[in-house]
Amino acid sequence: MLDRATTDTPTTDAPARRVRFRGAGFVPASSRFGGWIALALVIAIWQAAGSAGLVNPLFLPAPSAIMRAIYQLAVSGALWQHLSASLLRIGVGWLLGTAAGIAVGFAIGLSRLARSVGITFISALFPIPKIALLPLLILWLGIGEEPKIATIALGVFFSTAISVYSGVDAVPRNLIRMAQSFNVPFATIVRKVIWPGALPAILAGFRITASVALLLVVSAEMIGAQYGIGAFVLQAGNLMQTDQLLAGVVILSVFGLAVGRVINWLEMRLLHWR
């Protein structure tokens, strides 16, 4: 049997052929300047169309007119007044909703009782548009900053809780069992195993909740606020000042871009082990 196996083994003296590496198809990578170049091209085409008179400036002002409107708002001080009001509401609402969402999400992911109760309530309340609750929150909390902040916090809370317990569920159970087999305390398992494993999903949830907070603050300010980017955009739209309206939209876009950069930095610092 040994001789037969030896004689049946094919032998060849052909040189080894290099095979192209096929394992990099799903590695996340992006061009460093590709996005900025594409954005610059779009703005240049937009400006050229506006300068050539191909687009009515009442319906779509040129980028130069929008930048002029932003400059005038900055010089007059109105920009900082509206921006500071919106940032205060977003910051406080996002922090409150995120803190509560992380606590509830971990409770759902780690406790059977909390899961059975929490998922039921989240599934029932999450589809409700949070801006629809603003009149009720005004009735409960009065006219002021509290109902707007509460609306933002509610929207951020549900998205954060879902991303957190989904991240906890995605942690490989063999890692948890291995830690338990070495009699590692529960708090240490949560801090050393579950938290790092769920962190990518939590940071991905931060991207979603930042957009949710931005959407809700604009909606809440349009309904009942004197200052804020949403109130400014609504007033500009009512007066058909489309350059100022789009100036507010550009400010919101820049804010979203800045938040995305901050989250990218957090991912590089906190997820360096990936």
Coordinates of N, CA and C in Angstrom, one line a residue, residues 89-262:
R89 N -28.9 72.7 21.2 CA -30.0 71.7 21.3 C -29.5 70.3 20.8
I90 N -28.7 70.3 19.7 CA -28.2 69.0 19.2 C -27.3 68.3 20.3
G91 N -26.4 69.1 20.9 CA -25.4 68.6 21.8 C -26.1 68.0 23.0
V92 N -27.0 68.7 23.7 CA -27.6 68.2 24.9 C -28.5 67.1 24.6
G93 N -29.3 67.2 23.5 CA -30.2 66.1 23.1 C -29.5 64.8 22.8
W94 N -28.4 65.0 22.0 CA -27.6 63.8 21.6 C -27.0 63.1 22.8
L95 N -26.4 63.9 23.7 CA -25.7 63.3 24.8 C -26.7 62.5 25.7
L96 N -27.9 63.1 26.0 CA -28.9 62.5 26.8 C -29.4 61.2 26.1
G97 N -29.7 61.3 24.8 CA -30.2 60.1 24.1 C -29.2 59.0 24.0
T98 N -27.9 59.4 23.8 CA -26.9 58.4 23.6 C -26.6 57.7 25.0
A99 N -26.5 58.5 26.1 CA -26.3 57.8 27.4 C -27.4 56.9 27.7
A100 N -28.6 57.3 27.5 CA -29.7 56.4 27.9 C -29.8 55.2 26.9
G101 N -29.5 55.4 25.6 CA -29.5 54.3 24.6 C -28.4 53.3 24.9
I102 N -27.2 53.7 25.3 CA -26.1 52.8 25.6 C -26.5 51.9 26.8
A103 N -27.1 52.6 27.9 CA -27.4 51.8 29.1 C -28.5 50.8 28.8
V104 N -29.6 51.2 28.0 CA -30.7 50.3 27.7 C -30.2 49.2 26.7
G105 N -29.4 49.6 25.8 CA -28.9 48.6 24.8 C -28.1 47.5 25.4
F106 N -27.2 47.9 26.4 CA -26.4 46.9 27.1 C -27.3 46.0 28.0
A107 N -28.3 46.6 28.6 CA -29.2 45.9 29.4 C -29.9 44.8 28.6
I108 N -30.4 45.2 27.4 CA -31.1 44.3 26.5 C -30.2 43.2 26.1
G109 N -28.9 43.6 25.7 CA -28.0 42.6 25.3 C -27.5 41.6 26.3
L110 N -27.5 42.0 27.6 CA -26.9 41.2 28.7 C -28.0 40.5 29.6
S111 N -29.2 41.0 29.6 CA -30.2 40.5 30.5 C -31.4 39.9 29.7
R112 N -31.8 38.7 30.1 CA -33.0 38.1 29.4 C -34.2 38.8 29.7
L113 N -34.4 39.3 31.0 CA -35.6 40.0 31.3 C -35.7 41.4 30.6
A114 N -34.5 42.1 30.6 CA -34.5 43.4 29.9 C -34.7 43.2 28.4
R115 N -34.3 42.1 27.8 CA -34.5 41.9 26.4 C -36.0 41.7 26.1
S116 N -36.6 40.9 26.9 CA -38.0 40.6 26.6 C -38.9 41.8 26.8
V117 N -38.5 42.7 27.7 CA -39.3 43.9 28.0 C -38.9 45.0 27.0
G118 N -37.6 45.2 26.9 CA -37.1 46.3 26.1 C -37.3 46.2 24.6
I119 N -37.1 45.1 24.0 CA -37.4 44.9 22.6 C -38.8 45.1 22.3
T120 N -39.7 44.7 23.2 CA -41.2 44.9 22.9 C -41.5 46.4 22.8
F121 N -41.0 47.2 23.8 CA -41.3 48.6 23.8 C -40.6 49.3 22.7
I122 N -39.3 49.0 22.4 CA -38.6 49.6 21.3 C -39.3 49.3 20.0
S123 N -39.7 48.1 19.8 CA -40.4 47.7 18.5 C -41.7 48.5 18.4
A124 N -42.4 48.8 19.5 CA -43.7 49.5 19.4 C -43.5 51.0 19.2
L125 N -42.4 51.6 19.8 CA -42.3 53.0 19.8 C -41.3 53.6 18.8
F126 N -40.4 52.7 18.3 CA -39.4 53.2 17.4 C -40.0 53.7 16.1
P127 N -41.1 53.1 15.5 CA -41.6 53.6 14.2 C -42.3 54.9 14.3
I128 N -42.7 55.4 15.5 CA -43.4 56.6 15.7 C -42.5 57.8 15.3
P129 N -42.9 58.6 14.4 CA -42.1 59.8 14.1 C -42.0 60.7 15.3
K130 N -40.8 61.0 15.7 CA -40.6 61.7 17.0 C -41.0 63.1 16.9
I131 N -41.0 63.7 15.7 CA -41.4 65.1 15.6 C -42.9 65.2 15.8
A132 N -43.7 64.1 15.6 CA -45.1 64.1 15.9 C -45.4 64.2 17.4
L133 N -44.4 63.9 18.2 CA -44.6 64.0 19.7 C -44.3 65.4 20.2
L134 N -43.8 66.3 19.3 CA -43.4 67.6 19.8 C -44.5 68.4 20.4
P135 N -45.7 68.4 19.8 CA -46.8 69.2 20.5 C -47.2 68.6 21.9
L136 N -47.1 67.3 22.0 CA -47.3 66.7 23.3 C -46.2 67.0 24.3
L137 N -45.0 67.0 23.8 CA -43.9 67.4 24.7 C -44.0 68.9 25.1
I138 N -44.4 69.7 24.2 CA -44.7 71.1 24.6 C -45.7 71.3 25.7
L139 N -46.8 70.4 25.6 CA -47.8 70.4 26.6 C -47.3 70.0 27.9
W140 N -46.4 69.0 27.9 CA -45.8 68.5 29.1 C -44.7 69.4 29.7
L141 N -43.8 69.9 28.9 CA -42.6 70.5 29.3 C -42.6 72.1 29.2
G142 N -43.7 72.6 28.5 CA -43.8 74.0 28.3 C -43.1 74.5 27.0
I143 N -43.2 75.7 26.7 CA -42.6 76.3 25.5 C -41.2 76.8 25.9
G144 N -40.2 76.2 25.3 CA -38.8 76.5 25.6 C -37.9 75.5 24.9
E145 N -36.8 75.4 25.5 CA -35.8 74.5 24.9 C -36.1 73.0 25.3
E146 N -36.7 72.8 26.4 CA -36.9 71.4 26.8 C -37.6 70.5 25.9
P147 N -38.8 70.9 25.2 CA -39.4 69.9 24.3 C -38.5 69.7 23.1
K148 N -37.8 70.6 22.6 CA -36.9 70.4 21.4 C -35.8 69.4 21.8
I149 N -35.2 69.6 22.9 CA -34.1 68.7 23.4 C -34.7 67.3 23.6
A150 N -35.9 67.2 24.2 CA -36.5 65.9 24.4 C -36.8 65.2 23.1
T151 N -37.2 65.9 22.1 CA -37.5 65.3 20.8 C -36.2 64.7 20.2
I152 N -35.1 65.5 20.3 CA -33.9 65.0 19.8 C -33.4 63.8 20.6
A153 N -33.5 63.9 21.9 CA -33.1 62.8 22.8 C -33.9 61.5 22.5
L154 N -35.1 61.6 22.2 CA -36.0 60.4 21.9 C -35.5 59.8 20.6
G155 N -35.3 60.6 19.6 CA -34.9 60.0 18.3 C -33.5 59.4 18.4
V156 N -32.6 60.0 19.2 CA -31.3 59.4 19.3 C -31.3 58.1 20.2
F157 N -32.2 58.1 21.2 CA -32.2 57.0 22.1 C -32.5 55.7 21.4
F158 N -33.6 55.7 20.6 CA -34.0 54.4 20.0 C -33.0 53.9 19.0
S159 N -32.4 54.7 18.2 CA -31.4 54.3 17.3 C -30.1 53.8 18.0
T160 N -29.8 54.5 19.1 CA -28.6 54.0 19.8 C -28.8 52.7 20.5
A161 N -30.0 52.6 21.1 CA -30.3 51.3 21.8 C -30.3 50.1 20.8
I162 N -30.8 50.3 19.7 CA -30.8 49.2 18.7 C -29.4 48.9 18.2
S163 N -28.6 49.9 17.9 CA -27.2 49.6 17.5 C -26.4 49.0 18.6
V164 N -26.7 49.3 19.8 CA -25.9 48.8 20.9 C -26.2 47.3 21.2
Y165 N -27.5 47.0 21.3 CA -27.8 45.6 21.6 C -27.5 44.7 20.3
S166 N -27.6 45.3 19.2 CA -27.2 44.5 18.0 C -25.7 44.2 18.0
G167 N -24.9 45.2 18.4 CA -23.5 45.0 18.5 C -23.1 44.0 19.6
V168 N -23.8 44.0 20.7 CA -23.6 43.0 21.8 C -24.0 41.6 21.3
D169 N -25.0 41.5 20.6 CA -25.4 40.2 20.0 C -24.4 39.7 19.0
A170 N -23.7 40.6 18.3 CA -22.7 40.2 17.3 C -21.4 39.8 17.9
V171 N -21.1 40.0 19.2 CA -19.9 39.5 19.8 C -19.8 38.0 19.8
P172 N -18.7 37.4 19.3 CA -18.6 35.9 19.2 C -18.8 35.3 20.6
R173 N -19.7 34.4 20.7 CA -20.0 33.8 22.0 C -18.9 32.9 22.5
N174 N -18.0 32.4 21.6 CA -16.9 31.6 22.1 C -15.9 32.4 22.9
L175 N -15.8 33.7 22.6 CA -14.9 34.5 23.4 C -15.5 34.7 24.8
I176 N -16.8 34.9 24.9 CA -17.4 35.1 26.2 C -17.3 33.8 27.0
R177 N -17.6 32.6 26.4 CA -17.5 31.3 27.1 C -16.0 31.1 27.5
M178 N -15.1 31.5 26.7 CA -13.7 31.2 27.1 C -13.3 32.1 28.3
A179 N -13.8 33.3 28.4 CA -13.6 34.2 29.5 C -14.3 33.6 30.8
Q180 N -15.5 33.1 30.6 CA -16.2 32.5 31.7 C -15.5 31.2 32.2
S181 N -14.9 30.4 31.3 CA -14.2 29.2 31.7 C -13.0 29.5 32.6
F182 N -12.4 30.7 32.4 CA -11.3 31.1 33.3 C -11.8 31.9 34.5
N183 N -13.1 31.8 34.7 CA -13.7 32.5 35.9 C -13.4 34.0 36.0
V184 N -13.5 34.6 34.8 CA -13.3 36.1 34.7 C -14.6 36.7 35.3
P185 N -14.5 37.7 36.1 CA -15.7 38.4 36.6 C -16.6 39.0 35.5
F186 N -17.9 39.1 35.8 CA -18.8 39.5 34.8 C -18.5 40.9 34.3
A187 N -18.2 41.8 35.3 CA -17.8 43.2 34.9 C -16.6 43.3 34.0
T188 N -15.6 42.4 34.2 CA -14.4 42.4 33.4 C -14.8 41.9 32.0
I189 N -15.6 40.9 31.9 CA -16.0 40.4 30.6 C -16.7 41.5 29.8
V190 N -17.6 42.2 30.5 CA -18.3 43.3 29.8 C -17.3 44.3 29.3
R191 N -16.3 44.7 30.1 CA -15.4 45.8 29.8 C -14.3 45.3 28.8
K192 N -13.8 44.1 28.9 CA -12.7 43.6 28.1 C -13.1 42.8 26.8
V193 N -14.3 42.2 26.9 CA -14.7 41.4 25.7 C -15.9 42.0 25.0
I194 N -17.0 42.2 25.7 CA -18.2 42.6 25.0 C -18.1 44.1 24.5
W195 N -17.6 45.0 25.3 CA -17.5 46.4 24.9 C -16.6 46.5 23.6
P196 N -15.4 46.0 23.6 CA -14.6 46.1 22.3 C -15.3 45.4 21.1
G197 N -16.0 44.3 21.4 CA -16.6 43.6 20.3 C -17.8 44.4 19.7
A198 N -18.5 45.1 20.6 CA -19.7 45.8 20.2 C -19.4 47.2 19.7
L199 N -18.2 47.7 19.9 CA -17.8 49.1 19.6 C -18.0 49.4 18.2
P200 N -17.6 48.6 17.2 CA -17.8 49.0 15.8 C -19.3 49.3 15.5
A201 N -20.2 48.5 16.0 CA -21.7 48.7 15.8 C -22.1 50.0 16.5
I202 N -21.5 50.3 17.7 CA -21.9 51.5 18.4 C -21.5 52.7 17.7
L203 N -20.2 52.7 17.1 CA -19.8 53.9 16.4 C -20.5 54.0 15.1
A204 N -20.9 52.9 14.5 CA -21.8 53.0 13.3 C -23.1 53.6 13.6
G205 N -23.6 53.3 14.8 CA -24.9 53.9 15.3 C -24.7 55.4 15.5
F206 N -23.5 55.8 16.0 CA -23.3 57.2 16.2 C -23.5 58.0 14.9
R207 N -23.1 57.4 13.7 CA -23.3 58.1 12.5 C -24.8 58.3 12.2
I208 N -25.5 57.3 12.5 CA -27.0 57.4 12.2 C -27.6 58.4 13.2
T209 N -27.3 58.3 14.5 CA -27.9 59.2 15.4 C -27.5 60.7 15.2
A210 N -26.3 60.9 14.7 CA -26.0 62.3 14.4 C -26.9 62.9 13.3
S211 N -27.2 62.0 12.3 CA -28.1 62.5 11.2 C -29.5 62.6 11.8
V212 N -29.9 61.7 12.6 CA -31.2 61.8 13.2 C -31.4 63.1 14.1
A213 N -30.3 63.4 14.9 CA -30.4 64.6 15.7 C -30.4 65.9 14.8
L214 N -29.7 65.9 13.7 CA -29.7 67.0 12.8 C -31.1 67.2 12.1
L215 N -31.7 66.1 11.7 CA -33.0 66.1 11.1 C -34.1 66.6 12.1
L216 N -34.0 66.1 13.3 CA -35.0 66.5 14.3 C -34.9 67.9 14.8
V217 N -33.6 68.4 14.9 CA -33.5 69.8 15.4 C -34.0 70.8 14.3
V218 N -33.8 70.5 13.1 CA -34.3 71.3 12.0 C -35.9 71.3 12.0
S219 N -36.4 70.1 12.1 CA -37.9 70.0 12.2 C -38.5 70.7 13.4
A220 N -37.9 70.5 14.5 CA -38.4 71.1 15.8 C -38.3 72.6 15.7
E221 N -37.2 73.1 15.1 CA -37.0 74.6 15.0 C -38.0 75.2 14.0
M222 N -38.3 74.4 13.0 CA -39.3 74.9 12.0 C -40.7 75.1 12.7
I223 N -41.0 74.2 13.6 CA -42.3 74.2 14.2 C -42.4 75.3 15.3
G224 N -41.4 75.4 16.2 CA -41.6 76.4 17.2 C -40.3 76.9 17.8
A225 N -39.6 77.8 17.1 CA -38.3 78.4 17.5 C -38.1 79.7 16.8
Q226 N -37.5 80.6 17.6 CA -37.2 81.9 17.0 C -35.8 81.9 16.4
Y227 N -34.9 81.2 17.0 CA -33.5 81.1 16.5 C -33.2 79.6 16.3
G228 N -32.2 79.4 15.3 CA -31.8 78.1 14.9 C -31.8 78.0 13.4
I229 N -31.0 77.0 12.9 CA -30.8 76.8 11.5 C -32.2 76.5 10.9
G230 N -33.0 75.7 11.5 CA -34.3 75.3 11.0 C -35.2 76.5 10.9
A231 N -35.2 77.3 11.9 CA -36.1 78.5 11.9 C -35.6 79.5 10.8
F232 N -34.3 79.6 10.6 CA -33.7 80.5 9.6 C -34.1 79.9 8.2
V233 N -34.0 78.6 8.0 CA -34.3 78.1 6.7 C -35.8 78.3 6.3
L234 N -36.6 78.1 7.3 CA -38.1 78.3 7.1 C -38.4 79.7 6.8
Q235 N -37.8 80.6 7.5 CA -38.0 82.1 7.2 C -37.5 82.5 5.8
A236 N -36.3 82.0 5.5 CA -35.8 82.3 4.1 C -36.7 81.7 3.0
G237 N -37.2 80.5 3.3 CA -38.1 79.9 2.3 C -39.4 80.7 2.1
N238 N -40.0 81.1 3.3 CA -41.2 81.9 3.2 C -41.0 83.2 2.5
L239 N -39.8 83.8 2.5 CA -39.5 85.1 1.9 C -38.9 84.9 0.5
M240 N -38.9 83.6 0.0 CA -38.3 83.3 -1.3 C -36.8 83.7 -1.4
Q241 N -36.1 83.8 -0.3 CA -34.7 84.1 -0.4 C -33.9 82.8 -0.5
T242 N -33.9 82.3 -1.7 CA -33.3 80.9 -1.9 C -31.8 80.9 -1.7
D243 N -31.1 82.0 -1.9 CA -29.7 82.0 -1.6 C -29.4 81.8 -0.1
Q244 N -30.2 82.4 0.8 CA -30.1 82.2 2.2 C -30.6 80.8 2.6
L245 N -31.6 80.4 2.0 CA -32.2 79.0 2.3 C -31.1 78.0 2.0
L246 N -30.4 78.1 0.8 CA -29.4 77.1 0.5 C -28.1 77.3 1.4
A247 N -27.9 78.6 1.8 CA -26.8 78.8 2.8 C -27.1 78.0 4.1
G248 N -28.3 78.0 4.5 CA -28.6 77.2 5.7 C -28.4 75.7 5.4
V249 N -28.8 75.2 4.2 CA -28.6 73.8 3.9 C -27.1 73.5 3.8
V250 N -26.3 74.4 3.3 CA -24.8 74.2 3.2 C -24.2 74.1 4.6
I251 N -24.7 75.0 5.5 CA -24.2 74.9 6.9 C -24.5 73.6 7.5
L252 N -25.7 73.1 7.3 CA -26.1 71.8 7.8 C -25.2 70.7 7.2
S253 N -24.9 70.8 5.9 CA -24.1 69.8 5.3 C -22.7 69.8 5.8
V254 N -22.1 71.0 6.0 CA -20.8 71.1 6.6 C -20.8 70.6 8.0
F255 N -21.8 70.8 8.8 CA -21.9 70.2 10.1 C -21.9 68.7 10.1
G256 N -22.7 68.1 9.2 CA -22.7 66.7 9.0 C -21.3 66.1 8.6
L257 N -20.7 66.8 7.7 CA -19.3 66.4 7.3 C -18.3 66.5 8.4
A258 N -18.4 67.5 9.3 CA -17.5 67.6 10.4 C -17.8 66.5 11.4
V259 N -19.0 66.1 11.6 CA -19.4 65.0 12.5 C -18.8 63.7 12.0
G260 N -18.9 63.5 10.7 CA -18.4 62.3 10.1 C -16.9 62.2 10.3
R261 N -16.2 63.3 10.1 CA -14.7 63.3 10.4 C -14.4 63.0 11.8
V262 N -15.2 63.5 12.7 CA -14.9 63.2 14.1 C -15.1 61.7 14.4

